[in-house]
Amino acid sequence: MTSDALPSTGSEPSFERYRPQIESLLNDIIRHGQFRLDYIVRHPEPLNEPIESPEITVDFSGPDSGLLIEAQAELLNAIEYVVLRAVRLEEGLFPKIAFDCEGWRRLRVGELKLMAQVAADRVQESGDPLPLGPMNPRERRIIHLALHGHTEVRTESEGRGPERRVVVYPVSSSTRRR
């Protein structure tokens, strides 16, 4: 469990207010779960596109890191959700903080962008809407942003709770645009 001292850029004061609680909860989860994990809090290198560019990353590593990214990183996502909700993080900070494990999120962003493009191509060819599989809010946002400037398709989130998904529609099927 390591923590880098983050230089102040003017945008972290809100995060820094939550940092001790976040680190305390993570330490408790790791200790009580008997995980062999370390983490570091850092500023990630920015991606080429602003689709998924958190300002702060809590990056896990260690012998049990594989457990965090099994089954589409369900455990990693659950830890992120529980910790950020437990510290009552301001809603505006949620997209600015991401939990990652050995670069898994970066790979997932690439997969989601490719999935969005393939879905757009299929919808353009068929003219039929294409529902994607259920996704968490962060992943749905990546799909929406990946197709935001696309002129032939539009996206909408549909469903509730863990079944919420993105549906890609041809623009011609409705005058409503997202």
PDB file of C-alpha atoms in Angstrom:
ATOM      1  CA  MET A   1       0.000   0.000   0.000  1.00  0.00           C
ATOM      2  CA  THR A   2       1.828   2.993  -1.282  1.00  0.00           C
ATOM      3  CA  SER A   3       0.837   6.494  -1.943  1.00  0.00           C
ATOM      4  CA  ASP A   4       2.573   9.003  -4.158  1.00  0.00           C
ATOM      5  CA  ALA A   5       2.526  12.583  -3.022  1.00  0.00           C
ATOM      6  CA  LEU A   6       0.501  14.256  -5.724  1.00  0.00           C
ATOM      7  CA  PRO A   7       1.543  17.766  -6.665  1.00  0.00           C
ATOM      8  CA  SER A   8      -1.234  20.270  -6.425  1.00  0.00           C
ATOM      9  CA  THR A   9      -2.644  21.361  -9.766  1.00  0.00           C
ATOM     10  CA  GLY A  10      -5.591  23.175  -8.315  1.00  0.00           C
ATOM     11  CA  SER A  11      -8.067  20.401  -9.145  1.00  0.00           C
ATOM     12  CA  GLU A  12      -7.247  17.935  -6.342  1.00  0.00           C
ATOM     13  CA  PRO A  13      -8.280  19.734  -3.172  1.00  0.00           C
ATOM     14  CA  SER A  14     -11.620  17.964  -3.279  1.00  0.00           C
ATOM     15  CA  PHE A  15      -9.947  14.594  -3.800  1.00  0.00           C
ATOM     16  CA  GLU A  16      -7.324  15.266  -1.143  1.00  0.00           C
ATOM     17  CA  ARG A  17     -10.135  15.818   1.344  1.00  0.00           C
ATOM     18  CA  TYR A  18     -11.286  12.211   0.740  1.00  0.00           C
ATOM     19  CA  ARG A  19      -7.869  10.629   0.363  1.00  0.00           C
ATOM     20  CA  PRO A  20      -7.294   9.573   4.021  1.00  0.00           C
ATOM     21  CA  GLN A  21     -10.717   7.880   4.166  1.00  0.00           C
ATOM     22  CA  ILE A  22     -10.170   6.157   0.803  1.00  0.00           C
ATOM     23  CA  GLU A  23      -6.762   4.838   1.847  1.00  0.00           C
ATOM     24  CA  SER A  24      -8.072   3.703   5.242  1.00  0.00           C
ATOM     25  CA  LEU A  25     -10.934   1.767   3.620  1.00  0.00           C
ATOM     26  CA  LEU A  26      -8.620   0.204   1.049  1.00  0.00           C
ATOM     27  CA  ASN A  27      -6.219  -0.876   3.778  1.00  0.00           C
ATOM     28  CA  ASP A  28      -9.116  -2.450   5.711  1.00  0.00           C
ATOM     29  CA  ILE A  29     -10.455  -4.252   2.623  1.00  0.00           C
ATOM     30  CA  ILE A  30      -7.014  -5.614   1.765  1.00  0.00           C
ATOM     31  CA  ARG A  31      -6.294  -6.678   5.342  1.00  0.00           C
ATOM     32  CA  HIS A  32      -9.687  -8.231   6.140  1.00  0.00           C
ATOM     33  CA  GLY A  33      -9.983  -9.826   2.695  1.00  0.00           C
ATOM     34  CA  GLN A  34      -6.495 -11.244   3.173  1.00  0.00           C
ATOM     35  CA  PHE A  35      -5.549 -10.021  -0.281  1.00  0.00           C
ATOM     36  CA  ARG A  36      -1.918  -9.897  -1.279  1.00  0.00           C
ATOM     37  CA  LEU A  37      -2.205  -6.514  -2.945  1.00  0.00           C
ATOM     38  CA  ASP A  38      -0.472  -3.166  -2.971  1.00  0.00           C
ATOM     39  CA  TYR A  39      -1.819   0.058  -4.395  1.00  0.00           C
ATOM     40  CA  ILE A  40      -0.506   3.414  -5.423  1.00  0.00           C
ATOM     41  CA  VAL A  41      -2.474   6.636  -5.849  1.00  0.00           C
ATOM     42  CA  ARG A  42      -1.164   8.588  -8.825  1.00  0.00           C
ATOM     43  CA  HIS A  43      -1.857  10.832 -11.775  1.00  0.00           C
ATOM     44  CA  PRO A  44      -2.097   8.577 -14.839  1.00  0.00           C
ATOM     45  CA  GLU A  45      -0.524   9.408 -18.166  1.00  0.00           C
ATOM     46  CA  PRO A  46      -3.235  11.044 -20.259  1.00  0.00           C
ATOM     47  CA  LEU A  47      -4.751   9.062 -23.102  1.00  0.00           C
ATOM     48  CA  ASN A  48      -4.694  10.487 -26.622  1.00  0.00           C
ATOM     49  CA  GLU A  49      -8.443  11.035 -26.434  1.00  0.00           C
ATOM     50  CA  PRO A  50     -10.487  12.443 -23.555  1.00  0.00           C
ATOM     51  CA  ILE A  51     -12.874   9.465 -23.582  1.00  0.00           C
ATOM     52  CA  GLU A  52     -11.554   8.079 -20.310  1.00  0.00           C
ATOM     53  CA  SER A  53      -8.994  10.323 -18.687  1.00  0.00           C
ATOM     54  CA  PRO A  54      -9.312  10.243 -14.918  1.00  0.00           C
ATOM     55  CA  GLU A  55      -7.227  12.739 -12.977  1.00  0.00           C
ATOM     56  CA  ILE A  56      -6.451  10.262 -10.190  1.00  0.00           C
ATOM     57  CA  THR A  57      -5.886   6.509 -10.448  1.00  0.00           C
ATOM     58  CA  VAL A  58      -5.737   4.034  -7.601  1.00  0.00           C
ATOM     59  CA  ASP A  59      -3.607   1.331  -9.214  1.00  0.00           C
ATOM     60  CA  PHE A  60      -3.420  -2.149  -7.674  1.00  0.00           C
ATOM     61  CA  SER A  61      -0.666  -4.722  -8.118  1.00  0.00           C
ATOM     62  CA  GLY A  62       0.516  -7.864  -6.387  1.00  0.00           C
ATOM     63  CA  PRO A  63       0.070 -11.627  -6.381  1.00  0.00           C
ATOM     64  CA  ASP A  64      -3.750 -11.382  -6.068  1.00  0.00           C
ATOM     65  CA  SER A  65      -4.241  -8.814  -8.835  1.00  0.00           C
ATOM     66  CA  GLY A  66      -5.691 -11.472 -11.115  1.00  0.00           C
ATOM     67  CA  LEU A  67      -8.648 -11.763  -8.730  1.00  0.00           C
ATOM     68  CA  LEU A  68      -9.474  -8.092  -9.259  1.00  0.00           C
ATOM     69  CA  ILE A  69      -9.749  -8.353 -13.035  1.00  0.00           C
ATOM     70  CA  GLU A  70     -11.505 -11.715 -13.369  1.00  0.00           C
ATOM     71  CA  ALA A  71     -14.986 -11.661 -14.925  1.00  0.00           C
ATOM     72  CA  GLN A  72     -14.650  -8.228 -16.548  1.00  0.00           C
ATOM     73  CA  ALA A  73     -13.091  -6.793 -13.364  1.00  0.00           C
ATOM     74  CA  GLU A  74     -16.196  -7.302 -11.236  1.00  0.00           C
ATOM     75  CA  LEU A  75     -14.208  -7.247  -7.983  1.00  0.00           C
ATOM     76  CA  LEU A  76     -12.217  -4.167  -9.011  1.00  0.00           C
ATOM     77  CA  ASN A  77     -15.444  -2.371  -9.962  1.00  0.00           C
ATOM     78  CA  ALA A  78     -17.101  -3.456  -6.709  1.00  0.00           C
ATOM     79  CA  ILE A  79     -14.207  -2.182  -4.590  1.00  0.00           C
ATOM     80  CA  GLU A  80     -14.222   1.119  -6.476  1.00  0.00           C
ATOM     81  CA  TYR A  81     -17.974   1.506  -6.050  1.00  0.00           C
ATOM     82  CA  VAL A  82     -18.023   0.594  -2.346  1.00  0.00           C
ATOM     83  CA  VAL A  83     -15.045   2.772  -1.425  1.00  0.00           C
ATOM     84  CA  LEU A  84     -16.184   5.858  -3.329  1.00  0.00           C
ATOM     85  CA  ARG A  85     -19.745   5.544  -2.011  1.00  0.00           C
ATOM     86  CA  ALA A  86     -18.599   4.835   1.560  1.00  0.00           C
ATOM     87  CA  VAL A  87     -16.559   8.039   1.698  1.00  0.00           C
ATOM     88  CA  ARG A  88     -19.530   9.912   0.217  1.00  0.00           C
ATOM     89  CA  LEU A  89     -17.503  11.235  -2.674  1.00  0.00           C
ATOM     90  CA  GLU A  90     -19.044  14.223  -4.417  1.00  0.00           C
ATOM     91  CA  GLU A  91     -20.827  13.087  -7.609  1.00  0.00           C
ATOM     92  CA  GLY A  92     -18.705  15.411  -9.753  1.00  0.00           C
ATOM     93  CA  LEU A  93     -15.538  13.595  -8.692  1.00  0.00           C
ATOM     94  CA  PHE A  94     -16.651  10.090  -9.733  1.00  0.00           C
ATOM     95  CA  PRO A  95     -15.401  10.366 -13.354  1.00  0.00           C
ATOM     96  CA  LYS A  96     -12.136  11.923 -12.139  1.00  0.00           C
ATOM     97  CA  ILE A  97     -11.089   8.928 -10.011  1.00  0.00           C
ATOM     98  CA  ALA A  98     -10.579   5.418 -11.360  1.00  0.00           C
ATOM     99  CA  PHE A  99      -9.417   2.184  -9.771  1.00  0.00           C
ATOM    100  CA  ASP A 100      -7.190   0.103 -12.043  1.00  0.00           C
ATOM    101  CA  CYS A 101      -5.152  -3.055 -11.859  1.00  0.00           C
ATOM    102  CA  GLU A 102      -2.024  -3.468 -13.958  1.00  0.00           C
ATOM    103  CA  GLY A 103      -3.381  -1.426 -16.888  1.00  0.00           C
ATOM    104  CA  TRP A 104      -6.658  -3.337 -17.251  1.00  0.00           C
ATOM    105  CA  ARG A 105      -8.789  -0.173 -17.618  1.00  0.00           C
ATOM    106  CA  ARG A 106      -6.669   1.161 -20.473  1.00  0.00           C
ATOM    107  CA  LEU A 107      -7.111  -2.112 -22.343  1.00  0.00           C
ATOM    108  CA  ARG A 108     -10.844  -2.076 -21.622  1.00  0.00           C
ATOM    109  CA  VAL A 109     -11.197   1.456 -23.023  1.00  0.00           C
ATOM    110  CA  GLY A 110      -9.643   0.223 -26.272  1.00  0.00           C
ATOM    111  CA  GLU A 111     -12.013  -2.761 -26.368  1.00  0.00           C
ATOM    112  CA  LEU A 112     -15.032  -0.532 -25.752  1.00  0.00           C
ATOM    113  CA  LYS A 113     -14.029   1.933 -28.471  1.00  0.00           C
ATOM    114  CA  LEU A 114     -13.634  -0.955 -30.920  1.00  0.00           C
ATOM    115  CA  MET A 115     -16.981  -2.413 -29.797  1.00  0.00           C
ATOM    116  CA  ALA A 116     -18.634   0.975 -30.371  1.00  0.00           C
ATOM    117  CA  GLN A 117     -17.211   1.241 -33.899  1.00  0.00           C
ATOM    118  CA  VAL A 118     -18.224  -2.319 -34.825  1.00  0.00           C
ATOM    119  CA  ALA A 119     -21.736  -1.676 -33.473  1.00  0.00           C
ATOM    120  CA  ALA A 120     -21.991   1.574 -35.461  1.00  0.00           C
ATOM    121  CA  ASP A 121     -20.908  -0.224 -38.639  1.00  0.00           C
ATOM    122  CA  ARG A 122     -23.474  -3.007 -38.088  1.00  0.00           C
ATOM    123  CA  VAL A 123     -26.272  -0.519 -37.418  1.00  0.00           C
ATOM    124  CA  GLN A 124     -25.364   1.458 -40.531  1.00  0.00           C
ATOM    125  CA  GLU A 125     -25.391  -1.707 -42.661  1.00  0.00           C
ATOM    126  CA  SER A 126     -28.585  -3.223 -41.245  1.00  0.00           C
ATOM    127  CA  GLY A 127     -30.551  -0.112 -40.332  1.00  0.00           C
ATOM    128  CA  ASP A 128     -31.633  -1.906 -37.143  1.00  0.00           C
ATOM    129  CA  PRO A 129     -30.922  -0.842 -33.556  1.00  0.00           C
ATOM    130  CA  LEU A 130     -28.252  -2.884 -31.769  1.00  0.00           C
ATOM    131  CA  PRO A 131     -28.382  -3.332 -27.988  1.00  0.00           C
ATOM    132  CA  LEU A 132     -24.988  -3.935 -26.380  1.00  0.00           C
ATOM    133  CA  GLY A 133     -24.523  -6.030 -23.264  1.00  0.00           C
ATOM    134  CA  PRO A 134     -25.111  -4.628 -19.772  1.00  0.00           C
ATOM    135  CA  MET A 135     -22.374  -2.242 -18.633  1.00  0.00           C
ATOM    136  CA  ASN A 136     -21.496  -0.138 -15.644  1.00  0.00           C
ATOM    137  CA  PRO A 137     -21.921   3.666 -15.920  1.00  0.00           C
ATOM    138  CA  ARG A 138     -18.237   4.291 -16.714  1.00  0.00           C
ATOM    139  CA  GLU A 139     -18.284   1.828 -19.637  1.00  0.00           C
ATOM    140  CA  ARG A 140     -21.585   3.154 -20.996  1.00  0.00           C
ATOM    141  CA  ARG A 141     -20.110   6.656 -20.940  1.00  0.00           C
ATOM    142  CA  ILE A 142     -17.126   5.462 -22.998  1.00  0.00           C
ATOM    143  CA  ILE A 143     -19.467   3.995 -25.654  1.00  0.00           C
ATOM    144  CA  HIS A 144     -21.543   7.199 -25.774  1.00  0.00           C
ATOM    145  CA  LEU A 145     -18.424   9.364 -26.114  1.00  0.00           C
ATOM    146  CA  ALA A 146     -16.854   7.083 -28.726  1.00  0.00           C
ATOM    147  CA  LEU A 147     -19.911   7.510 -30.972  1.00  0.00           C
ATOM    148  CA  HIS A 148     -20.773  11.093 -30.025  1.00  0.00           C
ATOM    149  CA  GLY A 149     -19.584  12.692 -33.282  1.00  0.00           C
ATOM    150  CA  HIS A 150     -20.852   9.878 -35.495  1.00  0.00           C
ATOM    151  CA  THR A 151     -23.342  11.252 -38.012  1.00  0.00           C
ATOM    152  CA  GLU A 152     -25.080   7.990 -38.946  1.00  0.00           C
ATOM    153  CA  VAL A 153     -25.861   6.567 -35.492  1.00  0.00           C
ATOM    154  CA  ARG A 154     -26.973   7.741 -32.065  1.00  0.00           C
ATOM    155  CA  THR A 155     -26.821   6.072 -28.653  1.00  0.00           C
ATOM    156  CA  GLU A 156     -29.157   5.791 -25.703  1.00  0.00           C
ATOM    157  CA  SER A 157     -28.896   4.019 -22.377  1.00  0.00           C
ATOM    158  CA  GLU A 158     -31.822   1.762 -21.582  1.00  0.00           C
ATOM    159  CA  GLY A 159     -32.795  -0.506 -18.726  1.00  0.00           C
ATOM    160  CA  ARG A 160     -32.324  -0.327 -14.978  1.00  0.00           C
ATOM    161  CA  GLY A 161     -29.646  -1.265 -12.503  1.00  0.00           C
ATOM    162  CA  PRO A 162     -27.150  -3.922 -13.532  1.00  0.00           C
ATOM    163  CA  GLU A 163     -29.119  -4.585 -16.742  1.00  0.00           C
ATOM    164  CA  ARG A 164     -28.649  -1.011 -18.040  1.00  0.00           C
ATOM    165  CA  ARG A 165     -27.102  -1.063 -21.505  1.00  0.00           C
ATOM    166  CA  VAL A 166     -26.319   1.128 -24.484  1.00  0.00           C
ATOM    167  CA  VAL A 167     -28.434   0.744 -27.600  1.00  0.00           C
ATOM    168  CA  VAL A 168     -27.000   2.033 -30.880  1.00  0.00           C
ATOM    169  CA  TYR A 169     -29.689   3.362 -33.253  1.00  0.00           C
ATOM    170  CA  PRO A 170     -29.476   4.519 -36.844  1.00  0.00           C
ATOM    171  CA  VAL A 171     -30.057   8.270 -36.994  1.00  0.00           C
ATOM    172  CA  SER A 172     -32.728   7.775 -39.670  1.00  0.00           C
ATOM    173  CA  SER A 173     -34.928   5.711 -37.277  1.00  0.00           C
ATOM    174  CA  SER A 174     -35.765   8.777 -35.213  1.00  0.00           C
ATOM    175  CA  THR A 175     -35.330  12.514 -35.264  1.00  0.00           C
ATOM    176  CA  ARG A 176     -34.342  12.426 -31.588  1.00  0.00           C
ATOM    177  CA  ARG A 177     -30.593  12.803 -31.105  1.00  0.00           C
ATOM    178  CA  ARG A 178     -28.521  12.323 -28.015  1.00  0.00           C
TER     179      ARG A 178
END
